[in-house]
mmCIF file of C-alpha atoms in Angstrom:
data_model
loop_
_atom_site.group_PDB
_atom_site.id
_atom_site.type_symbol
_atom_site.label_atom_id
_atom_site.label_comp_id
_atom_site.label_asym_id
_atom_site.label_seq_id
_atom_site.Cartn_x
_atom_site.Cartn_y
_atom_site.Cartn_z
ATOM 1 C CA UNK A 1 -221.737 -39.887 -15.958
ATOM 2 C CA UNK A 2 -220.313 -41.684 -18.996
ATOM 3 C CA UNK A 3 -216.952 -42.720 -19.014
ATOM 4 C CA UNK A 4 -214.735 -40.730 -20.970
ATOM 5 C CA UNK A 5 -212.161 -42.522 -23.711
ATOM 6 C CA UNK A 6 -209.248 -41.605 -25.832
ATOM 7 C CA UNK A 7 -209.005 -42.849 -29.236
ATOM 8 C CA UNK A 8 -205.790 -43.487 -31.011
ATOM 9 C CA UNK A 9 -205.813 -42.384 -34.858
ATOM 10 C CA UNK A 10 -203.358 -43.846 -36.794
ATOM 11 C CA UNK A 11 -201.682 -41.884 -39.433
ATOM 12 C CA UNK A 12 -199.481 -38.700 -37.615
ATOM 13 C CA UNK A 13 -198.449 -35.643 -39.206
ATOM 14 C CA UNK A 14 -199.387 -34.973 -42.779
ATOM 15 C CA UNK A 15 -196.834 -33.383 -44.709
ATOM 16 C CA UNK A 16 -197.260 -29.791 -45.891
ATOM 17 C CA UNK A 17 -197.478 -29.421 -49.867
ATOM 18 C CA UNK A 18 -194.983 -26.949 -50.943
ATOM 19 C CA UNK A 19 -196.289 -23.885 -52.343
ATOM 20 C CA UNK A 20 -194.469 -24.324 -55.586
ATOM 21 C CA UNK A 21 -192.852 -27.648 -57.410
ATOM 22 C CA UNK A 22 -190.331 -25.475 -59.224
ATOM 23 C CA UNK A 23 -186.899 -26.293 -57.624
ATOM 24 C CA UNK A 24 -185.386 -22.985 -57.960
ATOM 25 C CA UNK A 25 -188.456 -21.376 -56.777
ATOM 26 C CA UNK A 26 -188.624 -23.333 -53.952
ATOM 27 C CA UNK A 27 -185.109 -23.100 -52.875
ATOM 28 C CA UNK A 28 -185.360 -19.400 -52.975
ATOM 29 C CA UNK A 29 -188.333 -19.541 -50.665
ATOM 30 C CA UNK A 30 -186.188 -21.674 -48.149
ATOM 31 C CA UNK A 31 -183.262 -19.304 -48.542
ATOM 32 C CA UNK A 32 -185.492 -16.341 -47.558
ATOM 33 C CA UNK A 33 -186.887 -18.430 -44.439
ATOM 34 C CA UNK A 34 -183.317 -19.263 -43.597
ATOM 35 C CA UNK A 35 -182.199 -15.694 -43.827
ATOM 36 C CA UNK A 36 -185.269 -14.424 -41.623
ATOM 37 C CA UNK A 37 -184.014 -16.638 -38.907
ATOM 38 C CA UNK A 38 -180.799 -14.800 -38.572
ATOM 39 C CA UNK A 39 -181.808 -11.903 -36.782
ATOM 40 C CA UNK A 40 -183.250 -14.065 -34.224
ATOM 41 C CA UNK A 41 -180.107 -15.307 -33.371
ATOM 42 C CA UNK A 42 -178.734 -12.073 -32.959
ATOM 43 C CA UNK A 43 -177.029 -11.546 -36.073
ATOM 44 C CA UNK A 44 -176.159 -7.915 -37.056
ATOM 45 C CA UNK A 45 -177.116 -6.435 -40.666
ATOM 46 C CA UNK A 46 -173.597 -6.718 -41.532
ATOM 47 C CA UNK A 47 -173.167 -10.306 -40.840
ATOM 48 C CA UNK A 48 -176.491 -11.043 -42.774
ATOM 49 C CA UNK A 49 -175.237 -9.109 -45.821
ATOM 50 C CA UNK A 50 -171.826 -11.212 -45.663
ATOM 51 C CA UNK A 51 -173.547 -14.507 -45.205
ATOM 52 C CA UNK A 52 -176.157 -13.977 -47.734
ATOM 53 C CA UNK A 53 -173.452 -13.265 -50.424
ATOM 54 C CA UNK A 54 -171.415 -16.174 -49.265
ATOM 55 C CA UNK A 55 -174.217 -18.730 -49.566
ATOM 56 C CA UNK A 56 -175.535 -17.581 -52.719
ATOM 57 C CA UNK A 57 -172.156 -17.950 -54.408
ATOM 58 C CA UNK A 58 -171.877 -21.414 -52.902
ATOM 59 C CA UNK A 59 -175.614 -22.521 -54.198
ATOM 60 C CA UNK A 60 -174.358 -20.981 -57.440
ATOM 61 C CA UNK A 61 -171.286 -22.844 -57.731
ATOM 62 C CA UNK A 62 -173.017 -26.187 -56.744
ATOM 63 C CA UNK A 63 -175.322 -25.766 -59.815
ATOM 64 C CA UNK A 64 -178.317 -27.735 -58.272
ATOM 65 C CA UNK A 65 -180.768 -27.424 -55.449
ATOM 66 C CA UNK A 66 -179.338 -28.062 -52.189
ATOM 67 C CA UNK A 67 -181.360 -31.417 -51.525
ATOM 68 C CA UNK A 68 -179.883 -32.901 -54.814
ATOM 69 C CA UNK A 69 -176.368 -31.914 -53.968
ATOM 70 C CA UNK A 70 -173.824 -34.919 -53.415
ATOM 71 C CA UNK A 71 -170.656 -35.489 -51.723
ATOM 72 C CA UNK A 72 -168.937 -35.301 -55.134
ATOM 73 C CA UNK A 73 -170.302 -31.858 -55.886
ATOM 74 C CA UNK A 74 -168.911 -30.376 -52.290
ATOM 75 C CA UNK A 75 -165.707 -32.117 -53.686
ATOM 76 C CA UNK A 76 -165.879 -30.338 -57.077
ATOM 77 C CA UNK A 77 -166.500 -27.066 -55.504
ATOM 78 C CA UNK A 78 -163.914 -27.243 -52.720
ATOM 79 C CA UNK A 79 -161.410 -28.321 -55.325
ATOM 80 C CA UNK A 80 -162.279 -25.364 -57.525
ATOM 81 C CA UNK A 81 -161.518 -23.198 -55.140
ATOM 82 C CA UNK A 82 -158.310 -24.569 -54.197
ATOM 83 C CA UNK A 83 -157.056 -24.142 -57.537
ATOM 84 C CA UNK A 84 -158.050 -21.050 -57.643
ATOM 85 C CA UNK A 85 -155.938 -19.949 -54.482
ATOM 86 C CA UNK A 86 -158.395 -19.483 -52.264
ATOM 87 C CA UNK A 87 -157.168 -20.071 -48.508
ATOM 88 C CA UNK A 88 -158.199 -22.985 -46.333
ATOM 89 C CA UNK A 89 -160.468 -20.565 -44.246
ATOM 90 C CA UNK A 90 -162.273 -19.489 -47.403
ATOM 91 C CA UNK A 91 -162.845 -23.204 -48.463
ATOM 92 C CA UNK A 92 -164.159 -24.072 -44.850
ATOM 93 C CA UNK A 93 -166.472 -20.987 -45.141
ATOM 94 C CA UNK A 94 -168.327 -22.322 -48.433
ATOM 95 C CA UNK A 95 -168.528 -25.463 -46.596
ATOM 96 C CA UNK A 96 -169.905 -24.453 -43.423
ATOM 97 C CA UNK A 97 -172.443 -21.938 -45.081
ATOM 98 C CA UNK A 98 -173.869 -24.462 -46.856
ATOM 99 C CA UNK A 99 -174.102 -27.272 -44.349
ATOM 100 C CA UNK A 100 -176.030 -24.460 -42.016
ATOM 101 C CA UNK A 101 -178.335 -24.214 -44.799
ATOM 102 C CA UNK A 102 -178.939 -28.136 -45.300
ATOM 103 C CA UNK A 103 -179.344 -28.132 -41.461
ATOM 104 C CA UNK A 104 -182.198 -25.599 -41.711
ATOM 105 C CA UNK A 105 -183.609 -27.459 -44.540
ATOM 106 C CA UNK A 106 -183.721 -30.763 -42.407
ATOM 107 C CA UNK A 107 -185.206 -29.171 -39.236
ATOM 108 C CA UNK A 108 -187.859 -27.107 -41.189
ATOM 109 C CA UNK A 109 -188.448 -28.291 -44.673
ATOM 110 C CA UNK A 110 -187.688 -31.967 -44.747
ATOM 111 C CA UNK A 111 -191.234 -33.182 -45.299
ATOM 112 C CA UNK A 112 -192.128 -30.900 -47.778
ATOM 113 C CA UNK A 113 -189.362 -31.690 -49.675
ATOM 114 C CA UNK A 114 -189.659 -35.463 -49.876
ATOM 115 C CA UNK A 115 -193.317 -34.823 -50.676
ATOM 116 C CA UNK A 116 -192.883 -32.701 -53.660
ATOM 117 C CA UNK A 117 -189.217 -33.967 -55.013
ATOM 118 C CA UNK A 118 -189.126 -37.402 -53.752
ATOM 119 C CA UNK A 119 -185.739 -36.369 -52.022
ATOM 120 C CA UNK A 120 -185.155 -37.595 -48.359
ATOM 121 C CA UNK A 121 -182.530 -35.108 -46.784
ATOM 122 C CA UNK A 122 -178.671 -36.452 -46.185
ATOM 123 C CA UNK A 123 -176.012 -33.999 -45.690
ATOM 124 C CA UNK A 124 -173.392 -34.140 -48.460
ATOM 125 C CA UNK A 125 -171.006 -32.957 -46.254
ATOM 126 C CA UNK A 126 -169.022 -36.013 -44.675
ATOM 127 C CA UNK A 127 -165.899 -36.820 -42.898
ATOM 128 C CA UNK A 128 -164.069 -36.926 -46.566
ATOM 129 C CA UNK A 129 -164.636 -33.489 -47.636
ATOM 130 C CA UNK A 130 -165.564 -31.259 -44.625
ATOM 131 C CA UNK A 131 -163.094 -28.752 -44.112
ATOM 132 C CA UNK A 132 -160.430 -29.269 -41.282
ATOM 133 C CA UNK A 133 -161.061 -27.696 -37.747
ATOM 134 C CA UNK A 134 -158.102 -25.469 -37.873
ATOM 135 C CA UNK A 135 -157.516 -23.174 -40.774
ATOM 136 C CA UNK A 136 -154.114 -21.946 -42.405
ATOM 137 C CA UNK A 137 -152.683 -21.320 -39.110
ATOM 138 C CA UNK A 138 -152.675 -24.924 -38.155
ATOM 139 C CA UNK A 139 -150.683 -25.607 -35.102
ATOM 140 C CA UNK A 140 -149.007 -28.200 -36.738
ATOM 141 C CA UNK A 141 -147.308 -25.423 -38.891
ATOM 142 C CA UNK A 142 -147.547 -22.273 -36.715
ATOM 143 C CA UNK A 143 -146.695 -22.098 -33.050
ATOM 144 C CA UNK A 144 -148.987 -19.857 -30.911
ATOM 145 C CA UNK A 145 -147.785 -16.468 -29.780
ATOM 146 C CA UNK A 146 -145.612 -16.305 -26.897
ATOM 147 C CA UNK A 147 -146.833 -15.195 -23.665
ATOM 148 C CA UNK A 148 -144.348 -12.219 -23.888
ATOM 149 C CA UNK A 149 -145.843 -11.435 -27.489
ATOM 150 C CA UNK A 150 -149.499 -11.742 -26.237
ATOM 151 C CA UNK A 151 -148.586 -9.231 -23.262
ATOM 152 C CA UNK A 152 -146.977 -6.874 -25.599
ATOM 153 C CA UNK A 153 -149.721 -6.759 -27.967
ATOM 154 C CA UNK A 154 -152.387 -6.086 -25.017
ATOM 155 C CA UNK A 155 -150.011 -3.286 -23.669
ATOM 156 C CA UNK A 156 -150.203 -1.506 -27.239
ATOM 157 C CA UNK A 157 -154.201 -2.006 -27.306
ATOM 158 C CA UNK A 158 -154.146 -0.374 -23.973
ATOM 159 C CA UNK A 159 -152.105 2.579 -24.647
ATOM 160 C CA UNK A 160 -154.148 2.865 -27.689
ATOM 161 C CA UNK A 161 -157.589 3.487 -25.758
ATOM 162 C CA UNK A 162 -156.354 6.909 -24.537
ATOM 163 C CA UNK A 163 -155.193 8.214 -28.055
ATOM 164 C CA UNK A 164 -158.072 6.412 -30.311
ATOM 165 C CA UNK A 165 -160.320 8.568 -32.469
ATOM 166 C CA UNK A 166 -163.213 6.474 -31.010
ATOM 167 C CA UNK A 167 -162.943 5.557 -27.264
ATOM 168 C CA UNK A 168 -165.656 2.966 -27.405
ATOM 169 C CA UNK A 169 -164.419 0.491 -30.433
ATOM 170 C CA UNK A 170 -161.183 0.696 -29.059
ATOM 171 C CA UNK A 171 -161.946 -0.463 -25.560
ATOM 172 C CA UNK A 172 -164.263 -2.972 -26.933
ATOM 173 C CA UNK A 173 -161.562 -4.469 -29.010
ATOM 174 C CA UNK A 174 -159.213 -4.718 -25.852
ATOM 175 C CA UNK A 175 -161.679 -6.468 -23.767
ATOM 176 C CA UNK A 176 -162.841 -8.640 -26.698
ATOM 177 C CA UNK A 177 -159.629 -9.917 -27.516
ATOM 178 C CA UNK A 178 -158.615 -10.270 -23.935
ATOM 179 C CA UNK A 179 -161.554 -12.532 -23.788
ATOM 180 C CA UNK A 180 -160.679 -14.451 -26.665
ATOM 181 C CA UNK A 181 -157.287 -15.196 -24.963
ATOM 182 C CA UNK A 182 -158.114 -15.833 -21.393
ATOM 183 C CA UNK A 183 -161.232 -17.706 -21.963
ATOM 184 C CA UNK A 184 -159.990 -19.364 -25.051
ATOM 185 C CA UNK A 185 -163.141 -18.724 -27.179
ATOM 186 C CA UNK A 186 -163.676 -19.130 -30.546
ATOM 187 C CA UNK A 187 -164.567 -15.619 -32.687
ATOM 188 C CA UNK A 188 -168.124 -16.533 -33.271
ATOM 189 C CA UNK A 189 -168.738 -17.830 -29.600
ATOM 190 C CA UNK A 190 -167.484 -14.277 -28.311
ATOM 191 C CA UNK A 191 -169.652 -12.681 -30.964
ATOM 192 C CA UNK A 192 -172.794 -14.469 -29.617
ATOM 193 C CA UNK A 193 -172.081 -13.517 -25.920
ATOM 194 C CA UNK A 194 -174.818 -11.242 -24.340
ATOM 195 C CA UNK A 195 -174.620 -9.091 -21.240
ATOM 196 C CA UNK A 196 -176.423 -11.652 -19.056
ATOM 197 C CA UNK A 197 -174.058 -14.318 -20.009
ATOM 198 C CA UNK A 198 -171.580 -12.752 -17.246
ATOM 199 C CA UNK A 199 -171.959 -14.471 -13.886
ATOM 200 C CA UNK A 200 -169.603 -12.777 -11.653
ATOM 201 C CA UNK A 201 -170.640 -14.383 -8.731
ATOM 202 C CA UNK A 202 -170.418 -18.105 -9.934
ATOM 203 C CA UNK A 203 -167.464 -19.758 -8.508
ATOM 204 C CA UNK A 204 -164.124 -17.994 -7.340
ATOM 205 C CA UNK A 205 -163.533 -16.173 -10.328
ATOM 206 C CA UNK A 206 -166.682 -15.632 -12.024
ATOM 207 C CA UNK A 207 -167.932 -17.510 -15.264
ATOM 208 C CA UNK A 208 -168.918 -17.151 -18.704
ATOM 209 C CA UNK A 209 -171.863 -18.695 -19.842
ATOM 210 C CA UNK A 210 -170.935 -19.631 -23.386
ATOM 211 C CA UNK A 211 -174.361 -20.754 -24.867
ATOM 212 C CA UNK A 212 -173.485 -20.990 -28.414
ATOM 213 C CA UNK A 213 -170.422 -23.494 -27.898
ATOM 214 C CA UNK A 214 -169.286 -25.133 -31.081
ATOM 215 C CA UNK A 215 -170.690 -28.826 -31.253
ATOM 216 C CA UNK A 216 -169.136 -31.719 -33.261
ATOM 217 C CA UNK A 217 -170.390 -33.430 -36.119
ATOM 218 C CA UNK A 218 -173.148 -31.007 -36.516
ATOM 219 C CA UNK A 219 -174.613 -31.613 -33.451
ATOM 220 C CA UNK A 220 -175.686 -27.943 -32.511
ATOM 221 C CA UNK A 221 -174.669 -25.494 -30.063
ATOM 222 C CA UNK A 222 -172.729 -27.162 -26.809
ATOM 223 C CA UNK A 223 -172.909 -24.879 -23.964
ATOM 224 C CA UNK A 224 -170.310 -24.786 -21.528
ATOM 225 C CA UNK A 225 -169.147 -22.529 -18.549
ATOM 226 C CA UNK A 226 -165.516 -20.666 -18.826
ATOM 227 C CA UNK A 227 -163.888 -19.117 -15.771
ATOM 228 C CA UNK A 228 -162.811 -15.564 -15.905
ATOM 229 C CA UNK A 229 -159.162 -16.433 -15.352
ATOM 230 C CA UNK A 230 -155.847 -14.089 -15.009
ATOM 231 C CA UNK A 231 -157.995 -10.920 -14.172
ATOM 232 C CA UNK A 232 -160.632 -11.154 -16.985
ATOM 233 C CA UNK A 233 -163.514 -10.733 -14.296
ATOM 234 C CA UNK A 234 -161.943 -7.211 -13.710
ATOM 235 C CA UNK A 235 -161.571 -6.520 -17.282
ATOM 236 C CA UNK A 236 -165.215 -7.388 -18.257
ATOM 237 C CA UNK A 237 -166.682 -5.471 -15.138
ATOM 238 C CA UNK A 238 -164.859 -2.380 -16.555
ATOM 239 C CA UNK A 239 -165.890 -3.037 -19.804
ATOM 240 C CA UNK A 240 -169.863 -3.340 -18.529
ATOM 241 C CA UNK A 241 -169.725 -0.298 -16.566
ATOM 242 C CA UNK A 242 -167.601 1.927 -18.567
ATOM 243 C CA UNK A 243 -167.751 0.979 -22.181
ATOM 244 C CA UNK A 244 -170.491 -1.043 -23.144
ATOM 245 C CA UNK A 245 -172.866 1.889 -22.248
ATOM 246 C CA UNK A 246 -171.394 3.860 -25.139
ATOM 247 C CA UNK A 247 -172.820 1.606 -27.635
ATOM 248 C CA UNK A 248 -176.708 1.487 -28.503
ATOM 249 C CA UNK A 249 -178.613 -0.489 -25.898
ATOM 250 C CA UNK A 250 -178.967 -4.094 -26.976
ATOM 251 C CA UNK A 251 -178.363 -7.638 -25.313
ATOM 252 C CA UNK A 252 -175.354 -8.147 -27.356
ATOM 253 C CA UNK A 253 -171.941 -7.797 -24.990
ATOM 254 C CA UNK A 254 -169.598 -6.855 -27.772
ATOM 255 C CA UNK A 255 -171.422 -4.853 -30.119
ATOM 256 C CA UNK A 256 -171.131 -3.162 -33.075
ATOM 257 C CA UNK A 257 -171.866 0.670 -33.587
ATOM 258 C CA UNK A 258 -175.181 -0.231 -34.469
ATOM 259 C CA UNK A 259 -175.800 -2.384 -31.234
ATOM 260 C CA UNK A 260 -175.521 -5.757 -33.323
ATOM 261 C CA UNK A 261 -173.494 -8.495 -33.009
ATOM 262 C CA UNK A 262 -169.769 -8.510 -34.608
ATOM 263 C CA UNK A 263 -169.545 -11.090 -37.241
ATOM 264 C CA UNK A 264 -166.242 -13.632 -36.796
ATOM 265 C CA UNK A 265 -164.977 -11.880 -40.130
ATOM 266 C CA UNK A 266 -164.955 -8.568 -38.638
ATOM 267 C CA UNK A 267 -163.179 -9.737 -35.608
ATOM 268 C CA UNK A 268 -160.517 -11.194 -37.584
ATOM 269 C CA UNK A 269 -160.279 -8.270 -39.965
ATOM 270 C CA UNK A 270 -160.151 -5.970 -36.913
ATOM 271 C CA UNK A 271 -157.481 -7.820 -35.234
ATOM 272 C CA UNK A 272 -155.309 -7.718 -38.445
ATOM 273 C CA UNK A 273 -156.044 -4.150 -38.630
ATOM 274 C CA UNK A 274 -154.962 -3.429 -34.927
ATOM 275 C CA UNK A 275 -151.644 -5.528 -35.446
ATOM 276 C CA UNK A 276 -150.740 -3.645 -38.728
ATOM 277 C CA UNK A 277 -151.053 -0.189 -36.510
ATOM 278 C CA UNK A 278 -148.975 -2.049 -34.130
ATOM 279 C CA UNK A 279 -145.933 -2.158 -36.924
ATOM 280 C CA UNK A 280 -144.869 -5.348 -36.075
ATOM 281 C CA UNK A 281 -143.311 -7.699 -38.680
ATOM 282 C CA UNK A 282 -145.676 -10.239 -40.200
ATOM 283 C CA UNK A 283 -143.927 -13.051 -38.674
ATOM 284 C CA UNK A 284 -145.018 -11.851 -35.306
ATOM 285 C CA UNK A 285 -148.542 -11.347 -36.173
ATOM 286 C CA UNK A 286 -151.214 -13.928 -35.268
ATOM 287 C CA UNK A 287 -154.983 -14.666 -35.658
ATOM 288 C CA UNK A 288 -158.038 -14.906 -33.342
ATOM 289 C CA UNK A 289 -157.800 -18.627 -33.448
ATOM 290 C CA UNK A 290 -153.837 -18.328 -32.441
ATOM 291 C CA UNK A 291 -155.160 -16.461 -29.243
ATOM 292 C CA UNK A 292 -157.431 -19.827 -28.409
ATOM 293 C CA UNK A 293 -154.239 -22.266 -29.374
ATOM 294 C CA UNK A 294 -151.900 -19.849 -27.061
ATOM 295 C CA UNK A 295 -154.629 -20.229 -24.162
ATOM 296 C CA UNK A 296 -154.250 -23.948 -24.238
ATOM 297 C CA UNK A 297 -150.475 -23.810 -24.517
ATOM 298 C CA UNK A 298 -149.768 -21.057 -21.899
ATOM 299 C CA UNK A 299 -152.085 -23.041 -19.143
ATOM 300 C CA UNK A 300 -150.797 -26.469 -20.164
ATOM 301 C CA UNK A 301 -147.165 -24.908 -19.715
ATOM 302 C CA UNK A 302 -147.703 -23.389 -16.316
ATOM 303 C CA UNK A 303 -149.270 -26.509 -15.016
ATOM 304 C CA UNK A 304 -153.088 -26.714 -15.668
ATOM 305 C CA UNK A 305 -154.476 -29.980 -16.145
ATOM 306 C CA UNK A 306 -155.319 -31.197 -19.649
ATOM 307 C CA UNK A 307 -158.674 -32.209 -18.880
ATOM 308 C CA UNK A 308 -159.524 -28.864 -17.265
ATOM 309 C CA UNK A 309 -158.117 -27.114 -20.642
ATOM 310 C CA UNK A 310 -160.465 -29.441 -22.554
ATOM 311 C CA UNK A 311 -163.418 -28.594 -20.812
ATOM 312 C CA UNK A 312 -162.349 -24.836 -20.986
ATOM 313 C CA UNK A 313 -162.035 -24.966 -24.806
ATOM 314 C CA UNK A 314 -165.118 -27.096 -25.030
ATOM 315 C CA UNK A 315 -163.430 -29.911 -26.988
ATOM 316 C CA UNK A 316 -165.236 -33.484 -27.124
ATOM 317 C CA UNK A 317 -161.924 -35.173 -26.524
ATOM 318 C CA UNK A 318 -158.321 -34.490 -25.023
ATOM 319 C CA UNK A 319 -156.939 -35.616 -28.152
ATOM 320 C CA UNK A 320 -158.539 -32.437 -29.806
ATOM 321 C CA UNK A 321 -156.820 -30.353 -27.071
ATOM 322 C CA UNK A 322 -153.488 -31.693 -27.689
ATOM 323 C CA UNK A 323 -153.429 -30.392 -31.248
ATOM 324 C CA UNK A 324 -153.979 -26.965 -30.040
ATOM 325 C CA UNK A 325 -150.960 -27.241 -27.372
ATOM 326 C CA UNK A 326 -147.530 -26.368 -28.971
ATOM 327 C CA UNK A 327 -144.976 -25.885 -25.817
ATOM 328 C CA UNK A 328 -142.301 -23.769 -26.118
ATOM 329 C CA UNK A 329 -138.473 -24.840 -27.358
ATOM 330 C CA UNK A 330 -137.608 -24.793 -23.729
ATOM 331 C CA UNK A 331 -140.783 -26.616 -22.125
ATOM 332 C CA UNK A 332 -138.846 -29.985 -21.171
ATOM 333 C CA UNK A 333 -135.812 -28.095 -19.393
ATOM 334 C CA UNK A 334 -138.504 -25.710 -17.661
ATOM 335 C CA UNK A 335 -140.579 -28.818 -16.428
ATOM 336 C CA UNK A 336 -137.597 -30.401 -15.406
ATOM 337 C CA UNK A 337 -136.161 -27.251 -13.464
ATOM 338 C CA UNK A 338 -139.445 -26.879 -11.579
ATOM 339 C CA UNK A 339 -139.506 -30.725 -10.718
ATOM 340 C CA UNK A 340 -135.815 -30.435 -9.396
ATOM 341 C CA UNK A 341 -136.751 -27.372 -7.463
ATOM 342 C CA UNK A 342 -139.853 -28.842 -5.936
ATOM 343 C CA UNK A 343 -137.795 -31.867 -4.878
ATOM 344 C CA UNK A 344 -135.208 -29.997 -3.330
ATOM 345 C CA UNK A 345 -137.381 -27.953 -1.769
ATOM 346 C CA UNK A 346 -139.082 -30.921 0.079
ATOM 347 C CA UNK A 347 -135.720 -32.448 1.167
ATOM 348 C CA UNK A 348 -134.140 -29.230 2.350
ATOM 349 C CA UNK A 349 -137.533 -27.301 3.655
ATOM 350 C CA UNK A 350 -136.308 -24.126 1.593
ATOM 351 C CA UNK A 351 -137.727 -22.441 -1.394
ATOM 352 C CA UNK A 352 -135.042 -22.768 -4.057
ATOM 353 C CA UNK A 353 -136.930 -21.162 -6.658
ATOM 354 C CA UNK A 354 -136.714 -17.932 -4.669
#
């Protein structure tokens, strides 16, 4: 029997020739392929429509094919938006949608672009023009809502469920914003949750599997497990059993009325609408991201270890978490009183906090 041998062929993969060498036609084909990938990631039709428009406006403003865009082009577009008075969150959305498209080109079209146009893809969004992680409601400017304010808002939402014209969306909003607060999730992380991501038997409280956690420096999704604290497990059990069946069947946890994922902009708009219904002054209103900062601050104030909060929020470093923590004005006095009470209790054997 002849001995079988393997032969190594030098060369490697051959870049696929693009169907057209017209840069604008080729970019349109790439844009269509990028958009076609969104439903596979669970994006709802509303999300797709919103993001298509945003990406098209961004590319038009840049004025050149995405692979030719330079850091100076990003500076120019973001600077023009600032001059127009557009909010920080809007400027961030322009940069983020372009960065996502560019990442798609790097992953799927890099060889074709280099073969046709002689350009090796390097993302023009760098540390100097990338939008800040936090938006207009920066913790350096605005404190997060107090525990009392958060509880008042959730009480309002709970009462509204009984009187709302549509029970399903009202109950979904209550469960969703409770999840944002108690689990410290970003809006997009909550929108991408699916029903199998709830693990009620994992750990003493049950855990959420956040499969699409935000990764730092365009590193891609960074999954994490988040415990269902402060009775969140009970809220989500109720939601799954009583509320979710009222929406079309799909894997999405917090679905819209078509069964698709809610866009993060929709979540922000829902919260704004609910606070308008609540009728509180503008100074007492907050954003979805403020609920995430409130989660960090309130857990820190009640003694949860900072590293535990870091892991819960999915931050790379403790320094990132510290930017989210904004203790109350009496935090030092409260901590001092707790420490003194604890010391006296040890010395006297009596509970002085009763």
